Short mmCIF file of C-alpha atoms in Angstrom, two decimals:
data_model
loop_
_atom_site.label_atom_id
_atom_site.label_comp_id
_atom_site.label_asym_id
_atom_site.label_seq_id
_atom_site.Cartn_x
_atom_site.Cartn_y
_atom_site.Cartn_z
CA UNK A 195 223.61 -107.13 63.96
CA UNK A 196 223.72 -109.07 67.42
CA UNK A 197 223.39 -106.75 70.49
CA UNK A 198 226.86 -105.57 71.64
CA UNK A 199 226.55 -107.36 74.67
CA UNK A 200 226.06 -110.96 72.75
CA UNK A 201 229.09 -109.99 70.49
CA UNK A 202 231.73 -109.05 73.61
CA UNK A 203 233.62 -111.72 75.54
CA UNK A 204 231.67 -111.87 78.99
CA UNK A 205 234.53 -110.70 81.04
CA UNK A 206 235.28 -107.64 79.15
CA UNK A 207 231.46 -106.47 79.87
CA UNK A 208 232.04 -106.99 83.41
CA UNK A 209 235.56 -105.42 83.42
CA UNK A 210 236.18 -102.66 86.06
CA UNK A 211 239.05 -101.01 83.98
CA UNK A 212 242.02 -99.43 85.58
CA UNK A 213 241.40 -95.76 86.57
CA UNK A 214 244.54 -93.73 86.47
CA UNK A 215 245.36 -90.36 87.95
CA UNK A 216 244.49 -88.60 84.36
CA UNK A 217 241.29 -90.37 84.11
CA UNK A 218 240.03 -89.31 87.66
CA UNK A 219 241.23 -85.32 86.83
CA UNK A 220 240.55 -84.29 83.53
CA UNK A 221 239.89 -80.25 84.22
CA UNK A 222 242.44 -77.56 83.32
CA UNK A 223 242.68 -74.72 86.01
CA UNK A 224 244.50 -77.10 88.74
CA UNK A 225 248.68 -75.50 89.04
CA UNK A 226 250.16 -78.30 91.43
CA UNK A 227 249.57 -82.40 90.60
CA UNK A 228 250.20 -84.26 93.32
CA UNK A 229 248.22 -87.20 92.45
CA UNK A 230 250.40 -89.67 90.26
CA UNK A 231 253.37 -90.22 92.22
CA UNK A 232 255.45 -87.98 89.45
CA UNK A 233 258.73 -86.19 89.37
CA UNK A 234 257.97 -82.54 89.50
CA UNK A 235 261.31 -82.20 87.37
CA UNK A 236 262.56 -82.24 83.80
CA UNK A 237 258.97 -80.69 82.67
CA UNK A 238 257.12 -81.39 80.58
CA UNK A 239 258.08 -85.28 80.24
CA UNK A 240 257.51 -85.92 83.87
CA UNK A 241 253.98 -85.80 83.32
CA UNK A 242 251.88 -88.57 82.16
CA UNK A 243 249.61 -87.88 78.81
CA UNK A 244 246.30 -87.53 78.56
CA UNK A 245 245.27 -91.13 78.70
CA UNK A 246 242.02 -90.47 75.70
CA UNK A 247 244.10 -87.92 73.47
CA UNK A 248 241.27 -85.42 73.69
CA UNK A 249 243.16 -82.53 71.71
CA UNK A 250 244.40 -84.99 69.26
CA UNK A 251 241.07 -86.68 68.64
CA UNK A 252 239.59 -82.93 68.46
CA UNK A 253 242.23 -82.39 65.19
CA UNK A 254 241.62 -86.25 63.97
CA UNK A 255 237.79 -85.11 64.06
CA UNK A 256 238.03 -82.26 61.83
CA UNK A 257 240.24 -83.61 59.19
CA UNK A 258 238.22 -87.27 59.00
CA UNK A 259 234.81 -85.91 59.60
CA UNK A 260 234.21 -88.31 62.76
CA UNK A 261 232.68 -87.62 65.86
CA UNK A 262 236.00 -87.28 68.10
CA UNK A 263 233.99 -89.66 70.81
CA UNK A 264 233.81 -92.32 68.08
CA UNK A 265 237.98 -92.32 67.30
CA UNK A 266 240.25 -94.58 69.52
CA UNK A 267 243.62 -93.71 68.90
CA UNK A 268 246.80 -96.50 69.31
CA UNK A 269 250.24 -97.60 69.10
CA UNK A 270 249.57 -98.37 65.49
CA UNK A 271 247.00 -99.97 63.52
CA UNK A 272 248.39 -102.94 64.98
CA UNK A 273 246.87 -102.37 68.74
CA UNK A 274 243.42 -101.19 67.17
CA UNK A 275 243.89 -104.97 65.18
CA UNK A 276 244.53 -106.29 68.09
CA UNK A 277 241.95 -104.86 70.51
CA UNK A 278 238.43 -106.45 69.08
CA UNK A 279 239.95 -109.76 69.36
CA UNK A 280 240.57 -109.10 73.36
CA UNK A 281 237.49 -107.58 73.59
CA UNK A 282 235.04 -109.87 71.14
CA UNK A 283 236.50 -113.48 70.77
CA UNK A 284 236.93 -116.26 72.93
CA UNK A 285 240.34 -117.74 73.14
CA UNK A 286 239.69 -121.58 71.73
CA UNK A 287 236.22 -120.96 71.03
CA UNK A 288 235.39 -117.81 68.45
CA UNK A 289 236.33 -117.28 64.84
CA UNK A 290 237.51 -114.83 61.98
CA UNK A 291 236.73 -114.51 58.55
CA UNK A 292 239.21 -112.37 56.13
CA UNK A 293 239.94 -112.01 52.93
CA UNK A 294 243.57 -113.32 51.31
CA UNK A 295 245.62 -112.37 50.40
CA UNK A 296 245.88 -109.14 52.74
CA UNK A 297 247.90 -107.50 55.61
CA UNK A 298 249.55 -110.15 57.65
CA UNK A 299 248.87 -108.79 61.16
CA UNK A 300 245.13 -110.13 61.00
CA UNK A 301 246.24 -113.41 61.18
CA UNK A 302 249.27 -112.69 63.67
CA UNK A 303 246.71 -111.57 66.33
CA UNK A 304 244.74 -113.76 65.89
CA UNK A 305 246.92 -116.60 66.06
CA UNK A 306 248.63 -114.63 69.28
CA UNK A 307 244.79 -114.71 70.64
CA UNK A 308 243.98 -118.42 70.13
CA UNK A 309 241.65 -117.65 67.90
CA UNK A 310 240.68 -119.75 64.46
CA UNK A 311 241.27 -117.69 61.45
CA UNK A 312 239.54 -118.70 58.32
CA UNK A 313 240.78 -117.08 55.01
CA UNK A 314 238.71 -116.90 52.06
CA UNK A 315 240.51 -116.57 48.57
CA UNK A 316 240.02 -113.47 46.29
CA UNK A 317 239.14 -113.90 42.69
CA UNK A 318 240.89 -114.10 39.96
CA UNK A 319 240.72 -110.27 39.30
CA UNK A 320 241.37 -109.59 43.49
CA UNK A 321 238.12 -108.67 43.96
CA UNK A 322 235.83 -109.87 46.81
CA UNK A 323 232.98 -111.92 46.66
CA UNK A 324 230.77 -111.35 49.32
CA UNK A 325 228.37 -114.04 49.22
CA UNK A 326 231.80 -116.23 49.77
CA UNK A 327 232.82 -114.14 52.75
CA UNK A 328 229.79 -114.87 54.13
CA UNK A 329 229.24 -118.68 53.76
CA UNK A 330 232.44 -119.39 55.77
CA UNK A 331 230.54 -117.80 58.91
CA UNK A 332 229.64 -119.71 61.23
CA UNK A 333 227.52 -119.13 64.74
CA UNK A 334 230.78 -118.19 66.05
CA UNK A 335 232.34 -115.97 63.83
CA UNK A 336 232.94 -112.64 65.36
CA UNK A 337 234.76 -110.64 63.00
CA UNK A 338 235.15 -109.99 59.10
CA UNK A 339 238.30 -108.59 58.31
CA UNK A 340 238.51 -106.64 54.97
CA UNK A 341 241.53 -104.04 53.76
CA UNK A 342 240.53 -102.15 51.32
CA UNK A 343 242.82 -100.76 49.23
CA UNK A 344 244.15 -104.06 50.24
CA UNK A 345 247.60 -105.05 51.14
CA UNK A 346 249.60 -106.39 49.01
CA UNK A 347 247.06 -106.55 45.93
CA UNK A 348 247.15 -102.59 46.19
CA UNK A 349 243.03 -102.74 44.65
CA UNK A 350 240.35 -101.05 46.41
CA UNK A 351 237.10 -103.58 46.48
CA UNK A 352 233.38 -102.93 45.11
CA UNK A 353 232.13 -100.73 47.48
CA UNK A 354 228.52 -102.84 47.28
CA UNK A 355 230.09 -105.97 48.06
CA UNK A 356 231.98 -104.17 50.76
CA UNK A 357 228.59 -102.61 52.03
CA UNK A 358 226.43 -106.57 51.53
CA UNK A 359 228.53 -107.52 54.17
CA UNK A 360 228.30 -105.19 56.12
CA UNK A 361 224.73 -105.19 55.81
CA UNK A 362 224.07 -109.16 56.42
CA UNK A 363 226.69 -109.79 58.64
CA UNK A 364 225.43 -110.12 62.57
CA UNK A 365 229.08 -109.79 64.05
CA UNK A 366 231.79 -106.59 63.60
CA UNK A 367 233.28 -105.85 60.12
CA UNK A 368 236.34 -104.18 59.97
CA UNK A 369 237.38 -102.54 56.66
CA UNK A 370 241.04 -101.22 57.23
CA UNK A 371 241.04 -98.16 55.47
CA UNK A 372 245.29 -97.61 55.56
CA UNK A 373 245.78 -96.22 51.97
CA UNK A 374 242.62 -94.41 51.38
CA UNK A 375 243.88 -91.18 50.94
CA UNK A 376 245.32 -92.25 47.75
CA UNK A 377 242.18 -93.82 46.11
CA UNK A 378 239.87 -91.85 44.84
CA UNK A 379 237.04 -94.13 45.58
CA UNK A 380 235.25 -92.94 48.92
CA UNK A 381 235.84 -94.44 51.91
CA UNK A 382 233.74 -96.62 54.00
CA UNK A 383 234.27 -94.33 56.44
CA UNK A 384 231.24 -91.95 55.31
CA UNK A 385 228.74 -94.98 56.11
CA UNK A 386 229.82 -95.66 59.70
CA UNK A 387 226.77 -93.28 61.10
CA UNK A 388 224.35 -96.47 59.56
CA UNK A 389 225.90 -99.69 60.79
CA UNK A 390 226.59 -99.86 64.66
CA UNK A 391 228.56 -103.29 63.67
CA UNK A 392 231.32 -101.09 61.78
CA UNK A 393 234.49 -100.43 62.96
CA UNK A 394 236.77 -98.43 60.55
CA UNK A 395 240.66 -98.60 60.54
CA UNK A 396 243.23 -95.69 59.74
CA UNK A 397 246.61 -94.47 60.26
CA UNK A 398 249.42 -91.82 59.95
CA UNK A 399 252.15 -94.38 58.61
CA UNK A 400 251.04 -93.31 55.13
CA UNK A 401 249.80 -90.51 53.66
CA UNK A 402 250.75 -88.60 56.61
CA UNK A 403 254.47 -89.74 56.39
CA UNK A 404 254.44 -90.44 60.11
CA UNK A 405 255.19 -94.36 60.09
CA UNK A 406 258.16 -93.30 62.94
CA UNK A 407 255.85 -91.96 65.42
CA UNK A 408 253.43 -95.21 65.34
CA UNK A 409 249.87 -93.80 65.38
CA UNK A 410 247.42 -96.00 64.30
CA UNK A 411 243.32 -94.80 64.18
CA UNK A 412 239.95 -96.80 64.70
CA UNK A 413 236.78 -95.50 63.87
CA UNK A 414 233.32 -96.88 65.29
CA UNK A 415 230.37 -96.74 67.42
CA UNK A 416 230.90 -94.51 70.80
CA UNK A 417 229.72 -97.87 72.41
CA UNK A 418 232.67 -100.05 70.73
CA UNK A 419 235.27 -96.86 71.32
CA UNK A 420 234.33 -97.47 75.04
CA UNK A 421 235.41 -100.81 75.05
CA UNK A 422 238.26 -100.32 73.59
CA UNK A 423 239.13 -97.70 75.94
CA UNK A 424 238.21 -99.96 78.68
CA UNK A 425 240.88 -102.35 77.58
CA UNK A 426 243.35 -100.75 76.19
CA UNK A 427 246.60 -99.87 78.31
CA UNK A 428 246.25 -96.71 80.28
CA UNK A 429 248.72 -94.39 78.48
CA UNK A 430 249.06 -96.16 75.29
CA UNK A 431 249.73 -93.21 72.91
CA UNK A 432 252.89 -91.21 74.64
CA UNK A 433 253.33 -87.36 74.69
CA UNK A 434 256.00 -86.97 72.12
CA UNK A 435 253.94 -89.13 69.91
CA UNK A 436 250.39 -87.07 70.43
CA UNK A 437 253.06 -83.66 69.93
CA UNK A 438 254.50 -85.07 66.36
CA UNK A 439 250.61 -86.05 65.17
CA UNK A 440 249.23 -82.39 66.12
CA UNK A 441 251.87 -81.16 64.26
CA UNK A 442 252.06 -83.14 61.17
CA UNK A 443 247.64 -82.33 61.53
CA UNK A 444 248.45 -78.85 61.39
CA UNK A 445 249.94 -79.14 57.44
CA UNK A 446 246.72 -81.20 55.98
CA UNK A 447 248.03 -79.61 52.47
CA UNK A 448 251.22 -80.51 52.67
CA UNK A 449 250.15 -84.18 52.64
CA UNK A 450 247.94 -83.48 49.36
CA UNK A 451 250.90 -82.26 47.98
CA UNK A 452 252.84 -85.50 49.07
CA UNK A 453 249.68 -87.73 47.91
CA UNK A 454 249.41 -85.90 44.16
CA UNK A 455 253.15 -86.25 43.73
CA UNK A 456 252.96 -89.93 44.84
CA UNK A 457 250.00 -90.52 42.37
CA UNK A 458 251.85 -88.99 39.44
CA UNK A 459 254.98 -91.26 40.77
CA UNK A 460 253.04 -94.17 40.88
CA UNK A 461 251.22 -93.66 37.31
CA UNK A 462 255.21 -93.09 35.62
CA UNK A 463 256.47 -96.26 37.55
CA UNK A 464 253.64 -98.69 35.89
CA UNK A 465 253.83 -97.44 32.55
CA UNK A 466 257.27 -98.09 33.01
CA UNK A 467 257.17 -101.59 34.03
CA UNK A 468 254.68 -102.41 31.81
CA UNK A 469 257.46 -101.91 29.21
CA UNK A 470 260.33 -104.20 31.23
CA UNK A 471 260.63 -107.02 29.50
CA UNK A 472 261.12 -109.42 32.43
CA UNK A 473 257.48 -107.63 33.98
CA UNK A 474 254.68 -110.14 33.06
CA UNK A 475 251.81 -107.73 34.55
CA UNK A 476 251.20 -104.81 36.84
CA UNK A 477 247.97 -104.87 38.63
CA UNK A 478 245.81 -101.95 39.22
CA UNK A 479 246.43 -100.28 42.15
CA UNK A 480 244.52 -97.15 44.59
CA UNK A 481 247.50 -97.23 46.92
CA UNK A 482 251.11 -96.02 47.18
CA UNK A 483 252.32 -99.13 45.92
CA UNK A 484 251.81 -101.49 43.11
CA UNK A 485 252.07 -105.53 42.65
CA UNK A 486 253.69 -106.44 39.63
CA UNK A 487 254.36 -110.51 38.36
CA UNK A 488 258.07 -110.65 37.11
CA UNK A 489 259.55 -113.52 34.88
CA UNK A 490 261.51 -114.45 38.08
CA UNK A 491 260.55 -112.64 41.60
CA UNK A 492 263.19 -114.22 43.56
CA UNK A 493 266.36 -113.72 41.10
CA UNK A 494 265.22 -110.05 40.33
CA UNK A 495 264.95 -109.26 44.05
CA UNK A 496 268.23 -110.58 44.82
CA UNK A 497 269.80 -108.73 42.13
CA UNK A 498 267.97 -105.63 43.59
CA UNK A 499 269.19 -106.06 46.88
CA UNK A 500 273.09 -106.61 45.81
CA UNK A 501 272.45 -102.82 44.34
CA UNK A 502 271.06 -101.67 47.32
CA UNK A 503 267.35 -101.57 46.07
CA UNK A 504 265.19 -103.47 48.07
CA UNK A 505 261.62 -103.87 47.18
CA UNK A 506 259.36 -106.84 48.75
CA UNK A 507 259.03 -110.15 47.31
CA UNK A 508 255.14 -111.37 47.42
CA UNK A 509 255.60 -114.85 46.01
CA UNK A 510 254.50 -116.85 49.42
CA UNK A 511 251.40 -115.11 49.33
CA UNK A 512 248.55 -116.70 48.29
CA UNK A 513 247.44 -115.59 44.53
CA UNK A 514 251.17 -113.74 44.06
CA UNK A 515 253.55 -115.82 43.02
CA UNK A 516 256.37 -114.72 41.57
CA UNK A 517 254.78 -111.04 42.24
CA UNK A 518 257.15 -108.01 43.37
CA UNK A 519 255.73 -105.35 45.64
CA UNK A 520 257.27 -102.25 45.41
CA UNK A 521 256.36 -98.83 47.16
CA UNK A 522 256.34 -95.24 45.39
CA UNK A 523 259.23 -93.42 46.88
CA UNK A 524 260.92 -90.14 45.32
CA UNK A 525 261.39 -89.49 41.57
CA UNK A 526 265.37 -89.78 42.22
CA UNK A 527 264.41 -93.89 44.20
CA UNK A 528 262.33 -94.50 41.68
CA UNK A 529 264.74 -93.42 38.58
CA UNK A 530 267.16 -95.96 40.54
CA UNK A 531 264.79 -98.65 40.80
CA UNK A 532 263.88 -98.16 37.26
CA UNK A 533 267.56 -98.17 35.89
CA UNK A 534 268.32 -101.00 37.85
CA UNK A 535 265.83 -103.01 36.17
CA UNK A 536 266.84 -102.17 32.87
CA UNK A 537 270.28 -103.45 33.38
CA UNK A 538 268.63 -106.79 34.66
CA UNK A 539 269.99 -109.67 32.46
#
């Protein structure tokens, strides 16, 4: 890997980040705050949050197994996407490498950023190759972006391709690790203590059932968390939101309830569409949703959407055409889907 200084955009090094009232006081015995020009009403929104989400982080630590100065917490998984592009690439001069088909955001930011994103097909099978991810690097490629399970193919990828390039990459690789918790493969996550240049990605949209309270989780070095923390905004993640995550953190077994209900769910629904007649072929799939080719994508969605059904239609995507996407929801959502379906002339 490249020293962290080579790899950061020289004016984020030299930064002098914003230093809010929180960030200056962070001990717990003071009784009056008279430091950040706030109404001393309608307690206890009047206050600002803690700006680093220490108690959250704390929680986040135990349940992930990360060291809670090594988590930056955001609105989403879409600000932690966002962030290494402010902080590592050079508008008009850097590049990405990523995997596609995958999670659209990727590109978004990077387009947003004025940075060149270069995609690099999956095989036949959606698996990696990552002697191919690789050759498209270039001097100034920054970041590899890999989602694994990935998004929309639903697969998780060879670990040891995951981990070569990891290994021979000099720049960041960033494995967004959004569906783990229904895989059984195990995570990336377990190997960030041996490569500096990996930044992990999580989030409580999904297993968590928390997609309304827009958490999103990155996992890396202390030295990366810093610069993200340098750059991010100063009270990114709100109170009410930091509230909701401690307590959905506080009922880790009612989410392995959800997640082995989901998994039986999701095993019924591809056996079942295996035998429609208008499915061509469900794909494997470690997440909470499958990709299935259909006889005719677009006419089937319609028809699903007229009954009030409405699932995602894949076929722009590279490698997916004429592919449905469609999530696990309930046993009563999926009996509808599945009737539906059957009625489908």
């Amino acid at each position: 890997m490249k020293s962290l200084k080579e790899l950061v955009r020289p004016n984020i090094w030299k930064l002098a980040p914003y230093s809010s009232a929180r960030n200056e006081y962070s001990g717990k015995t003071a009784k009056v705050f008279l430091d950040a020009n706030e109404n001393p009403y309608n307690k206890p929104l009047n206050r600002y949050p803690d700006p680093l989400q220490w108690e959250l982080k704390e929680k986040i630590s135990k349940i992930k197994n990360v060291p809670a100065s090594q988590i930056f917490l955001g609105n989403g998984s879409d600000e932690a996407i966002d962030l290494p592009y402010r902080c590592f690439c050079r508008p008009g001069k850097d590049n990405v490498v990523a995997i596609e088909p995958t999670y659209g955001m990727y590109k978004v930011c990077a387009d947003i950023n004025e940075i060149e994103y270069r995609p690099v097909l999956l095989e036949n099978d959606y698996q990696l190759s990552a002697d191919k991810l690789l050759k498209a690097c270039d001097q100034n490629t920054k970041i590899i972006w890999i989602c694994s399970p990935n998004n929309p193919t639903g697969n998780n990828f060879n670990r040891d391709e995951m981990l070569k390039v990891v290994e021979k990459f000099e720049g960041l690789v960033i494995i967004d690790e959004a569906y783990s918790d229904f895989s059984s493969q195990k995570p990336i996550r377990d190997e960030l203590s041996k490569h500096p240049n990996l930044i992990i990605l999580n989030t409580m949209s999904k297993a968590w059932g928390c997609a309304a309270i827009r958490l999103g989780m990155a996992f890396a070095s202390e030295d990366i968390i810093n610069l993200f923390n340098k750059v991010k905004y100063p009270y990114n993640v709100n109170l009410l939101t930091q509230k909701e995550a401690l307590d959905a953190l506080s009922a880790p077994y009612e989410v392995e309830k959800w997640v082995n209900v989901l998994l039986l769910e999701r095993s019924r629904l591809i056996s079942s569409f295996k035998d429609l007649p208008i499915c061509v072929k469900v794909y494997p799939s470690d997440a909470n949703f499958f990709l299935a080719k259909m006889t005719e994508a677009q006419k089937i969605y319609d028809y699903l959407v007229d009954r009030g059904i409405i699932v995602r239609n894949r076929s722009r995507i590279s490698l997916c055409q004429d592919c449905l996407r469609v999530t696990i929801g309930t046993k009563s959502e999926n009996n509808q889907l599945l009737a539906a379906l059957r009625q489908y002339e």
